[in-house]
GROMACS .gro file of C-alpha atoms in nm:
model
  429
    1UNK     CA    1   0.000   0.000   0.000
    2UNK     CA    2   0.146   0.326  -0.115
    3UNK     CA    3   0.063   0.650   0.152
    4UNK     CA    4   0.063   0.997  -0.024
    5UNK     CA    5   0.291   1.283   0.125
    6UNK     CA    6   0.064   1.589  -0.051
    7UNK     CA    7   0.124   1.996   0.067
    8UNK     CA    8  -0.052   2.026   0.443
    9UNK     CA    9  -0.242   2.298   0.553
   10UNK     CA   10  -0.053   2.562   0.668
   11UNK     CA   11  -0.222   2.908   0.729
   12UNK     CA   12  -0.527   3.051   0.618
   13UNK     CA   13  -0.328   3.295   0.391
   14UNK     CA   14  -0.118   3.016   0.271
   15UNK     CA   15  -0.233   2.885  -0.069
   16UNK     CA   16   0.076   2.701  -0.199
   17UNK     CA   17   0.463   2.675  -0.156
   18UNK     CA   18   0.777   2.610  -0.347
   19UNK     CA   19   0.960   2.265  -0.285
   20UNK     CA   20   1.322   2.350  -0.195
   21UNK     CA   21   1.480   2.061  -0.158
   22UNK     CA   22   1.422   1.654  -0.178
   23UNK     CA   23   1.580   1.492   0.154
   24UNK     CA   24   1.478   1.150   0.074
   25UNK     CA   25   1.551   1.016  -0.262
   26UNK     CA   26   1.384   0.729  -0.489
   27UNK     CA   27   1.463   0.361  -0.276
   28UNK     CA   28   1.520   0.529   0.016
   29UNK     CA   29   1.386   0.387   0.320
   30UNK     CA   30   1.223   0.650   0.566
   31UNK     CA   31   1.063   0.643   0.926
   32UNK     CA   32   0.744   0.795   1.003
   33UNK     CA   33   0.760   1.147   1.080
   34UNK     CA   34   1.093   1.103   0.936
   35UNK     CA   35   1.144   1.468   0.746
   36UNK     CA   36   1.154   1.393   0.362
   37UNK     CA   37   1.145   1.728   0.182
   38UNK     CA   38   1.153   2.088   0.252
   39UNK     CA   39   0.883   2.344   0.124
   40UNK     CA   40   0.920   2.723   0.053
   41UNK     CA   41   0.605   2.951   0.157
   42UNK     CA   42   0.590   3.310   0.134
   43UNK     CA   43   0.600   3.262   0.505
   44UNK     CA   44   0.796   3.008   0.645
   45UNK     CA   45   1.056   2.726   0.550
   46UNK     CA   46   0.914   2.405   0.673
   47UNK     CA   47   0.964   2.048   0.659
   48UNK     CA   48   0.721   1.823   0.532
   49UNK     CA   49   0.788   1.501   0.756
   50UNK     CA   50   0.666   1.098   0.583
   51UNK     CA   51   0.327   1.014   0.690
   52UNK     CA   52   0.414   0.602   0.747
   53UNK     CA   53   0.765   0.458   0.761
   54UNK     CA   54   0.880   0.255   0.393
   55UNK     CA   55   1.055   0.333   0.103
   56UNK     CA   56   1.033   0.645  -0.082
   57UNK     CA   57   0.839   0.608  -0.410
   58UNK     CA   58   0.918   0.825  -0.738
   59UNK     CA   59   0.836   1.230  -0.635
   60UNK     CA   60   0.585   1.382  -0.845
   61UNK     CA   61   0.694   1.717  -0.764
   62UNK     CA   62   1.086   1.823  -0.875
   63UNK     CA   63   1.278   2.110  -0.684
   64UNK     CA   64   1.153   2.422  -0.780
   65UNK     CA   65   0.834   2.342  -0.901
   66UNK     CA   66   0.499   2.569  -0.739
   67UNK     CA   67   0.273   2.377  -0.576
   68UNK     CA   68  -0.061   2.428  -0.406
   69UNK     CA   69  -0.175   2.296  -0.078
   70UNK     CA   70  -0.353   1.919  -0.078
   71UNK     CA   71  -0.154   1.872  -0.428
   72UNK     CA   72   0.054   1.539  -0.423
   73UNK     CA   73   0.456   1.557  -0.431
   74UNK     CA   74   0.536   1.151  -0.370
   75UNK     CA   75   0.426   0.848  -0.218
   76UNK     CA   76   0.573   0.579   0.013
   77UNK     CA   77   0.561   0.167  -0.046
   78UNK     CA   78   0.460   0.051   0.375
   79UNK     CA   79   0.467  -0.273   0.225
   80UNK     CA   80   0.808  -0.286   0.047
   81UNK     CA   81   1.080  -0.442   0.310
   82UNK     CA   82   1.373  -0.231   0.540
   83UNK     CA   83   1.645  -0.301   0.339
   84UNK     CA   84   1.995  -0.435   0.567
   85UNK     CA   85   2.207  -0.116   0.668
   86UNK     CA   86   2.506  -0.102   0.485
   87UNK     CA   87   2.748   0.132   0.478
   88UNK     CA   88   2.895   0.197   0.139
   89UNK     CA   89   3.251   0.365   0.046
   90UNK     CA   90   3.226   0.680  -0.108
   91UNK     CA   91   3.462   0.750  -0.382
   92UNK     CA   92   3.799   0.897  -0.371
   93UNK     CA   93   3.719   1.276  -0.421
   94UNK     CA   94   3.848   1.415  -0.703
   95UNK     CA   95   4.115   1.698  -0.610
   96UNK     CA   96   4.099   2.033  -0.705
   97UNK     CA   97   4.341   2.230  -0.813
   98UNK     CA   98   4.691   2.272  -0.643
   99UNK     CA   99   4.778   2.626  -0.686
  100UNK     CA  100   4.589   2.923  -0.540
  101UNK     CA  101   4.381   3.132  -0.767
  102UNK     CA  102   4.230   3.488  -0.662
  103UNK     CA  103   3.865   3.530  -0.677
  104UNK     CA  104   3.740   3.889  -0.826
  105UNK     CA  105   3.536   3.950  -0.494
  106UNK     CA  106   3.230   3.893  -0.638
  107UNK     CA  107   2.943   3.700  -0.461
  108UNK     CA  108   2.684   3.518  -0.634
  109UNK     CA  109   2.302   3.575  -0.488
  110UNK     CA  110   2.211   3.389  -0.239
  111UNK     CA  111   2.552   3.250  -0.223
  112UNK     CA  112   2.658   3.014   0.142
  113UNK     CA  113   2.793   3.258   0.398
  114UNK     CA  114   3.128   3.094   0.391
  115UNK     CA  115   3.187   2.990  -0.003
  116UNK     CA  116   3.398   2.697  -0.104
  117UNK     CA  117   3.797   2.688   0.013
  118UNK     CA  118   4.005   2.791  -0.283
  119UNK     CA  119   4.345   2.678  -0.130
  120UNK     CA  120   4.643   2.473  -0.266
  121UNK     CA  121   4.418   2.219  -0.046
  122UNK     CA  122   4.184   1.968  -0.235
  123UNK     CA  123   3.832   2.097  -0.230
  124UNK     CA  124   3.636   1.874  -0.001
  125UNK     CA  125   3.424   1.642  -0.233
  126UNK     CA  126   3.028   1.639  -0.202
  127UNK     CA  127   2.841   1.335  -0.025
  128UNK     CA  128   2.810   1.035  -0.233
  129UNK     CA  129   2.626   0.753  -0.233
  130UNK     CA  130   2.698   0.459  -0.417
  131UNK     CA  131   2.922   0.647  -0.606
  132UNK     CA  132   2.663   0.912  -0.745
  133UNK     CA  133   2.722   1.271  -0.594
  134UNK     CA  134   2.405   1.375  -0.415
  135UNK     CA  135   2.266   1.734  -0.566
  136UNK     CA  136   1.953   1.895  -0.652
  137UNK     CA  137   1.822   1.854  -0.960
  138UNK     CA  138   1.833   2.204  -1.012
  139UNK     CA  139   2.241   2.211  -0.901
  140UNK     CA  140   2.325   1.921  -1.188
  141UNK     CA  141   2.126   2.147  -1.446
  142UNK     CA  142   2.340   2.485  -1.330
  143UNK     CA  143   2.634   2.220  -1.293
  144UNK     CA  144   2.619   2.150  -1.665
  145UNK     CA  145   2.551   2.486  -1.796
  146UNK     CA  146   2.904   2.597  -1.647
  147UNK     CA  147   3.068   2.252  -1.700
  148UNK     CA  148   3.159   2.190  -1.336
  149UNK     CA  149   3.255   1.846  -1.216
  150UNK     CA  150   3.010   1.797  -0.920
  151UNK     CA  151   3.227   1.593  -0.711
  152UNK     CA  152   3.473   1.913  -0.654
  153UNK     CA  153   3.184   2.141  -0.501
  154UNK     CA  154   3.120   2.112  -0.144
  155UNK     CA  155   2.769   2.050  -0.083
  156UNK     CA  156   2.591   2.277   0.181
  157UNK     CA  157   2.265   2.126   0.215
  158UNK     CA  158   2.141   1.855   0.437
  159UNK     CA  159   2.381   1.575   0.436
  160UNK     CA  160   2.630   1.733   0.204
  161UNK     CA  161   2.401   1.751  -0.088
  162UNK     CA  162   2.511   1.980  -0.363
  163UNK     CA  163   2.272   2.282  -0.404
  164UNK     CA  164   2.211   2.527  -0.651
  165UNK     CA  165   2.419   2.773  -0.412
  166UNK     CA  166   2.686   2.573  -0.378
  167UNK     CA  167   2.715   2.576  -0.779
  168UNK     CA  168   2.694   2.951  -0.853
  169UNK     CA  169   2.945   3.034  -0.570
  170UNK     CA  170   3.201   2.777  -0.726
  171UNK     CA  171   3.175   2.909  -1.055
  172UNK     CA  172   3.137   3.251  -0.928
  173UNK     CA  173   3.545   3.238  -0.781
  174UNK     CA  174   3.664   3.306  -1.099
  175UNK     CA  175   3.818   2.973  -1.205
  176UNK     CA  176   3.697   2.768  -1.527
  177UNK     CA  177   3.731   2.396  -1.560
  178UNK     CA  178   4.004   2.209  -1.729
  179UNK     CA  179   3.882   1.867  -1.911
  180UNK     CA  180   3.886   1.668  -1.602
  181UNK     CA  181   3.631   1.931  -1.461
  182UNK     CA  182   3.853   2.072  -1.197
  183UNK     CA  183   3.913   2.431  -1.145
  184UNK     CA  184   4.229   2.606  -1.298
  185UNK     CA  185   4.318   3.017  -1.247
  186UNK     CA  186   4.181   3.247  -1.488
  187UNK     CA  187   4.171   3.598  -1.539
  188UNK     CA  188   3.885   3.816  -1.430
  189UNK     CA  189   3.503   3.658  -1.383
  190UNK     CA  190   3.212   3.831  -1.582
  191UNK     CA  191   3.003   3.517  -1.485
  192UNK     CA  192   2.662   3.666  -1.436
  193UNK     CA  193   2.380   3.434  -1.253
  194UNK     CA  194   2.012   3.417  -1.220
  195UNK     CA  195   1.807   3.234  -0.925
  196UNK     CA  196   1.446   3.242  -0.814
  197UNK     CA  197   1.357   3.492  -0.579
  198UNK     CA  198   1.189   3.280  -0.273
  199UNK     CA  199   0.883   3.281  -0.212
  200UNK     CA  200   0.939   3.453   0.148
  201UNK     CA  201   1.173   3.766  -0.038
  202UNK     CA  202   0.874   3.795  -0.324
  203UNK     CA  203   0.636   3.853   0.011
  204UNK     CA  204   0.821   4.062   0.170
  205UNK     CA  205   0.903   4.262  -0.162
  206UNK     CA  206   0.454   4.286  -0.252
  207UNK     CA  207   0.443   4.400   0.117
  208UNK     CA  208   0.702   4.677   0.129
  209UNK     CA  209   0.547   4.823  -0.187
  210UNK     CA  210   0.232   4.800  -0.055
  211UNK     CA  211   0.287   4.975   0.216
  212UNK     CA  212   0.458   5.255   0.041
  213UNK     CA  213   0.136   5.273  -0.186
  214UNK     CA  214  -0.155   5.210   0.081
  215UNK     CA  215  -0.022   5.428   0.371
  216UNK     CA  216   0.095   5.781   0.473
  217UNK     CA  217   0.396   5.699   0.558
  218UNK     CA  218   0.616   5.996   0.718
  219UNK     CA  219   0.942   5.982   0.932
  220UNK     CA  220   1.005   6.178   1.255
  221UNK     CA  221   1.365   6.172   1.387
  222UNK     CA  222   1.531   6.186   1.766
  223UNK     CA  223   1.861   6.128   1.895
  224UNK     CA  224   1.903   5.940   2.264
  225UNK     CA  225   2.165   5.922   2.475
  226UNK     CA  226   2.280   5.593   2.608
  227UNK     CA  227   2.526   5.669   2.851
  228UNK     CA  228   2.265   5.534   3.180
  229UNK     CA  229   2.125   5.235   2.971
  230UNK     CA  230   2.523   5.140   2.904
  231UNK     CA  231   2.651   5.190   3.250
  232UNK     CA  232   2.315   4.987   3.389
  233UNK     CA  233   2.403   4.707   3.203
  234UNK     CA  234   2.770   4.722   3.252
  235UNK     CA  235   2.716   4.683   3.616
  236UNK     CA  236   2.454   4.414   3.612
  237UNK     CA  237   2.494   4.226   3.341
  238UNK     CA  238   2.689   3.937   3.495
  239UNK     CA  239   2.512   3.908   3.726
  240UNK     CA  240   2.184   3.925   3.566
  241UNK     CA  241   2.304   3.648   3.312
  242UNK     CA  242   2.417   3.433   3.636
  243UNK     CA  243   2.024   3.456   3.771
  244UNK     CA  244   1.854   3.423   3.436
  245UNK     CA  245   2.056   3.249   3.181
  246UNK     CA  246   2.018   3.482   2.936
  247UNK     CA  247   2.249   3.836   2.844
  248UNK     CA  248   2.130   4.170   2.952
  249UNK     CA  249   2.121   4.359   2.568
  250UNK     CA  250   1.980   4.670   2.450
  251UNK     CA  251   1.641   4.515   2.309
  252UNK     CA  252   1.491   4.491   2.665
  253UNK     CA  253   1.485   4.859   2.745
  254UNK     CA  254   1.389   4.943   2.428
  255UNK     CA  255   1.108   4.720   2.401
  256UNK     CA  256   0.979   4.836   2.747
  257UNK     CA  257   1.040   5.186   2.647
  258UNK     CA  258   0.789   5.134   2.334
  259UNK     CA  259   0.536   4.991   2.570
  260UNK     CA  260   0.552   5.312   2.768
  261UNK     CA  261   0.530   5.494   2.398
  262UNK     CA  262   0.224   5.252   2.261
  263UNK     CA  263   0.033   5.352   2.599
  264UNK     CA  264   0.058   5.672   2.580
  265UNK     CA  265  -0.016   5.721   2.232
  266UNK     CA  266  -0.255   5.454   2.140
  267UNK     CA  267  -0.309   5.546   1.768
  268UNK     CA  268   0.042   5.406   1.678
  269UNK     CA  269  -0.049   5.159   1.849
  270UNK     CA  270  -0.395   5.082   1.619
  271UNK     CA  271  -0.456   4.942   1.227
  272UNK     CA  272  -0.692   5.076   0.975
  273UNK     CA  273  -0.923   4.792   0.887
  274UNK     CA  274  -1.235   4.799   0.721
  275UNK     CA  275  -1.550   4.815   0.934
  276UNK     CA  276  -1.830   4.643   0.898
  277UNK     CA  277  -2.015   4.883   0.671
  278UNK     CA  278  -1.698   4.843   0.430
  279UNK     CA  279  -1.580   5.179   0.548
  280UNK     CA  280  -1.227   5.239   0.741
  281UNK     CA  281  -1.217   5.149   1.084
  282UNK     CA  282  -0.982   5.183   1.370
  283UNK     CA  283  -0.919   4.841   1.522
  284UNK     CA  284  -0.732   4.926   1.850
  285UNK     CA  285  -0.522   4.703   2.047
  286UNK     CA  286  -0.495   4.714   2.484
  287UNK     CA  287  -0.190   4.524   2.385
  288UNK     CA  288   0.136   4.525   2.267
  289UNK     CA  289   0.248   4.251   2.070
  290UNK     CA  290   0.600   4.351   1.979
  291UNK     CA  291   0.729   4.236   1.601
  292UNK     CA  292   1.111   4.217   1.617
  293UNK     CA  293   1.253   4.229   1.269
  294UNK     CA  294   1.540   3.980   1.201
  295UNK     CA  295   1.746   3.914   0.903
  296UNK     CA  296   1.764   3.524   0.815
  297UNK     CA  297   1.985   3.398   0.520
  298UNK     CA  298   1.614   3.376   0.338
  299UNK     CA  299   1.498   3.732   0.421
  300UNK     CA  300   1.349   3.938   0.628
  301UNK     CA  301   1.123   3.800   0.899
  302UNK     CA  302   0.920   3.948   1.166
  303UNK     CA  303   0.849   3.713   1.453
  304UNK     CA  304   0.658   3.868   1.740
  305UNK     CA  305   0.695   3.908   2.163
  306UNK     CA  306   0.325   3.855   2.242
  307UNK     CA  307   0.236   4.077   2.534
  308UNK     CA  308   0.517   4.263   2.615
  309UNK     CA  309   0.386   4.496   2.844
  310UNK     CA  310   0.307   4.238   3.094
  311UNK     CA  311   0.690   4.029   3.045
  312UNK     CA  312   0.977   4.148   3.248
  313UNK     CA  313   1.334   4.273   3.118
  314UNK     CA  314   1.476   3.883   3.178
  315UNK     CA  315   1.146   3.744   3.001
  316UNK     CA  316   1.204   4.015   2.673
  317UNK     CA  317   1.587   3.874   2.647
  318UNK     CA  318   1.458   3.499   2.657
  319UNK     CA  319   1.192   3.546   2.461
  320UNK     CA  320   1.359   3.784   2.181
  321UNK     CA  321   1.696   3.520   2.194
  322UNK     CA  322   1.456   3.178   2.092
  323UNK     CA  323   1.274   3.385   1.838
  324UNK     CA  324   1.583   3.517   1.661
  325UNK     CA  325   1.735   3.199   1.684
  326UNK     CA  326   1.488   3.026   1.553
  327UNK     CA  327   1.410   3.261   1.238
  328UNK     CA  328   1.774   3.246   1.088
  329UNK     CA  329   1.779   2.848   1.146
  330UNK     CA  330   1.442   2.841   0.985
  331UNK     CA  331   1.233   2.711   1.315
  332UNK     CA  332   0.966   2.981   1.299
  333UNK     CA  333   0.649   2.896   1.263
  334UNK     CA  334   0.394   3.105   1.074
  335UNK     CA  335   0.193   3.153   1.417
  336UNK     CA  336   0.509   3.341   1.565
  337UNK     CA  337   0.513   3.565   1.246
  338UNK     CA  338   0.160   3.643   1.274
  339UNK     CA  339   0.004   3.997   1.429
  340UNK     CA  340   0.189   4.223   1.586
  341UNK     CA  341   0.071   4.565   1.710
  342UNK     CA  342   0.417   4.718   1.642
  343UNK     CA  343   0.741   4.666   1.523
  344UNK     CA  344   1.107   4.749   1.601
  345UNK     CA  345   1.422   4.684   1.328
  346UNK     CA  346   1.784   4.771   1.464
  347UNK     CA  347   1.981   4.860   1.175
  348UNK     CA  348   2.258   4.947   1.419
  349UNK     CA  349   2.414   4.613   1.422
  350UNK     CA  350   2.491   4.662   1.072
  351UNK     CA  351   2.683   5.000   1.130
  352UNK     CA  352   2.340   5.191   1.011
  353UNK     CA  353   2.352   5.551   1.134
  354UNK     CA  354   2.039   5.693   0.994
  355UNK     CA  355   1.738   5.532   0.807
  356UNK     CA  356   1.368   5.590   0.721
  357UNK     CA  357   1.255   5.219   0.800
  358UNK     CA  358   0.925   5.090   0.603
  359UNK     CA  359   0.571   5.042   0.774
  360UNK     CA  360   0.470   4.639   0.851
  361UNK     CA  361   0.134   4.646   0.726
  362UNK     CA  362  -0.115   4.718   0.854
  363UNK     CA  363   0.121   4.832   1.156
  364UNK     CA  364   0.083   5.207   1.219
  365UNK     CA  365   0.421   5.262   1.317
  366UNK     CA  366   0.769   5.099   1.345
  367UNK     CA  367   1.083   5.214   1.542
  368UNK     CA  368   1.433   5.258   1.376
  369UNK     CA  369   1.719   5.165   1.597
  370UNK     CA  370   2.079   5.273   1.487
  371UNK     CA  371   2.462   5.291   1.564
  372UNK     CA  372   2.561   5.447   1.903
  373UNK     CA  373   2.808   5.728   1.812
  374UNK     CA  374   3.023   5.931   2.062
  375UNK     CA  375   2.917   6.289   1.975
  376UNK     CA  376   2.973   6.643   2.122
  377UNK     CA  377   2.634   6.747   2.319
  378UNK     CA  378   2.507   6.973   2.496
  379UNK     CA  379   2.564   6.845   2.895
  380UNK     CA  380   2.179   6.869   3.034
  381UNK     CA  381   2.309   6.915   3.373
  382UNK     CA  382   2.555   7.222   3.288
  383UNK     CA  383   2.365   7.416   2.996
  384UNK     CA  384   2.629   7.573   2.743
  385UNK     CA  385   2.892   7.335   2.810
  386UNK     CA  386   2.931   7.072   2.602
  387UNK     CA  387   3.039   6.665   2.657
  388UNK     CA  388   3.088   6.336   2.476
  389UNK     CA  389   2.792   6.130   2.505
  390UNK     CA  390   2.734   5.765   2.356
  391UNK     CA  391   2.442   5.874   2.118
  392UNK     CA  392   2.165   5.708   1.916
  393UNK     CA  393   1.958   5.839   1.646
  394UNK     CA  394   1.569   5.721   1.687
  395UNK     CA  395   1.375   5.723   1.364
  396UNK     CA  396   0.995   5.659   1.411
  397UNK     CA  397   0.781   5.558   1.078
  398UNK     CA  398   0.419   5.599   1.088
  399UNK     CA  399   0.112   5.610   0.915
  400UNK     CA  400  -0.028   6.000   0.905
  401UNK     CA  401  -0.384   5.861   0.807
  402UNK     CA  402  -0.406   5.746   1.210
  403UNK     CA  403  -0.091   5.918   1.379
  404UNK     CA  404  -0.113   6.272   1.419
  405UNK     CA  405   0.256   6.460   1.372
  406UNK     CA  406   0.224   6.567   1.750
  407UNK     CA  407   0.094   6.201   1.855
  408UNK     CA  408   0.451   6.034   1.655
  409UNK     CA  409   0.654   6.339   1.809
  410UNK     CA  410   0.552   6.209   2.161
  411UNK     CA  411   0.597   5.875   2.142
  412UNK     CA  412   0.932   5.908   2.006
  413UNK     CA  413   1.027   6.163   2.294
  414UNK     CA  414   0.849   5.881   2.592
  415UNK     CA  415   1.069   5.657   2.411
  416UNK     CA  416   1.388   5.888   2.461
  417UNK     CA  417   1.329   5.988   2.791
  418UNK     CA  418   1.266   5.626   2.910
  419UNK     CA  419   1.621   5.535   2.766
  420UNK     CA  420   1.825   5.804   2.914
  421UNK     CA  421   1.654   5.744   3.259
  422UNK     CA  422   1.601   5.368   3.260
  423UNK     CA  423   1.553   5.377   3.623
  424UNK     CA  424   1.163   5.498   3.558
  425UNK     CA  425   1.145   5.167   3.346
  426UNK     CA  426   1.301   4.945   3.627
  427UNK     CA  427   1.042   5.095   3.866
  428UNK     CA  428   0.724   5.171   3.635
  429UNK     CA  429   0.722   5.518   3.704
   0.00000   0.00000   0.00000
């Protein structure tokens, strides 16, 4: 009896996925609940796990190809027989080149974080099984097109498998192949490279330019200085790792600070929505589900800190920590990403020292967090003298059809003054 593995049900405003990668090939014998393939959403990454333990049966869906949910990708044989483990010899890896080359500095989209060693050492070869390297059917098509010998890429994906990535960042180091299909110098690359945008980048691309076109999106500015929040955490911050588990960051006091903010001015806190008459409504929130924005090797994802007004500094760490975490390993699940009142993006750990960041619809406002600079200020407590200060610039996008200039002008100063005196936060005051 053959069992169907078909697209689940994922999300209400999840129609149909991309299948990114095959884990269990043709013959192969899986377990139940044993993960056999991994699907693309404009959501999440997710594996699709075998209904009832067998062997694999031909997919009916190849890598890359769109499918919808409840459509069929494969099917597995419960009544063929577990064959005998066996461990098989893989081949002698064919060696790369011996001499160094220099790459032209170019990286291909999408390409691995750290691409393949280009050393006088031999390129490690890609996983093998019975003597057939294991790769996408999408990486042996870009393999051919370039005329590289599989066996000298390093294979990223699960189990060593050769992917598409793995492919264009090989070719894209600036070596050709000789006949053998190993890599020799050459002079400059002008390789060019084309790969499908995922579905998760196309989603967040449709919703960035919607909300560009749907709201009234304007930018107010502040600057804050740190200098309490940094010598706060300097002094406790062993000690509050020792009693929680967990480091004492920045994100805390900021996301406490934008609670004070959101309750304060409730409108940024609010969506447009239509009413029940079909007219625009103002759906307000007593709330304040917190959406931190996190950049995974995919894109752009928004998980969300449900209730933050009501979690404690130590609670925010933990809670912003697993999300994180668990969006740039792919973990998230399209429940975490879902709602939010709010959202905060810190382009500061990229060296960012000023940006206009871009409304999560239908979010009313979102808070830009950026480099702390040492720059000459005015010292508050001796006007007309002035003192370097560890300073960030606060940028604070909202939507004018619901936030008032005045109403984004004081949230963004509660949201100052609860940094540089984060002893009000620590005490609710």
């Amino acid at each position: 009896m053959a069992t169907k593995i078909v697209v689940p049900t994922i999300g209400e405003s999840v129609t149909e996925g991309v299948v990114a990668a095959w884990l269990k090939q043709p013959g192969d014998w899986v377990d139940r609940d044993e993960p056999v393939l991994e699907l693309e959403t404009d959501k999440v990454t997710m594996e699709i796990a075998a209904p009832a333990a067998g062997v694999m049966g031909d997919h009916t869906a190849a890598e890359g190809d769109t499918v919808e949910v409840g459509a069929e990708l494969g099917a597995i044989d419960e009544t063929a027989p577990k064959p005998e483990t066996a461990e098989v010899a893989a081949p002698t890896p064919e060696p790369a080149a011996a001499e160094p080359v220099t790459s032209n500095g170019a990286a291909a989209a999408s390409a691995p974080s750290t691409p393949p060693s280009r050393t006088d050492q031999a390129t490690p070869a890609a996983a093998a099984t019975n003597g057939v390297v294991q790769a996408t059917s999408l990486a042996r098509k870009v393999a051919e097109e370039h005329g590289v010998n599989l066996a000298s890429v390093t294979g990223t994906g699960p189990g060593g498998r050769v992917r598409e990535q793995d492919i264009l960042a090989y070719v894209q180091s600036g070596a050709t192949p000789d006949a053998g299909g190993r890599r020799v110098a050459a002079g400059p690359s002008r390789v060019t490279s084309r790969e499908r945008m995922t579905p998760l980048r196309q989603r967040v691309a449709s919703r960035l330019v919607e909300a560009q076109q749907t709201a009234a999106m304007l930018t107010t500015f502040n600057e804050c200085d740190m200098s309490r929040v940094m010598a706060l955490r300097a002094a406790h911050k062993e000690a509050f790792a020792e009693k929680h588990g967990v480091g004492l960051g920045f994100m805390s006091f900021f996301v406490k600070a934008v609670v004070r903010g959101l309750k304060a001015q409730p409108n940024v806190n609010s969506y447009i929505v239509e009413g029940d008459d079909g007219k625009p409504a103002i759906q307000s929130h007593d709330y304040c589900d917190i959406a931190v924005a996190v950049a995974s090797p995919k894109g752009l994802v928004v998980p969300v800190l449900r209730n933050a007004e009501s979690l404690s500094f130590a609670e925010v760490e933990s809670g912003i920590k697993d999300l994180a975490v668990r969006a740039r390993d792919g973990k998230i699940t399209l429940e975490e990403m879902s709602g939010g009142t709010f959202t905060i993006t810190n382009g500061g750990i990229f060296g960012s020292l000023m940006s206009t960041p871009i409304l999560n619809p239908p979010q009313s406002g979102i808070l830009g967090m950026h480099a702390i600079k040492k720059r000459a200020v005015e010292d508050p407590a001796n006007p007309g003298s002035v003192v370097i200060r560890p300073m960030m610039y606060l940028a604070l996008s909202y939507d004018h059809r619901i936030v008032d200039g005045e109403g984004a002008v004081k949230f963004l100063v509660a949201v100052k003054d609860a940094i540089e005196n984060p002893d009000t936060l620590l005490l609710d005051l």
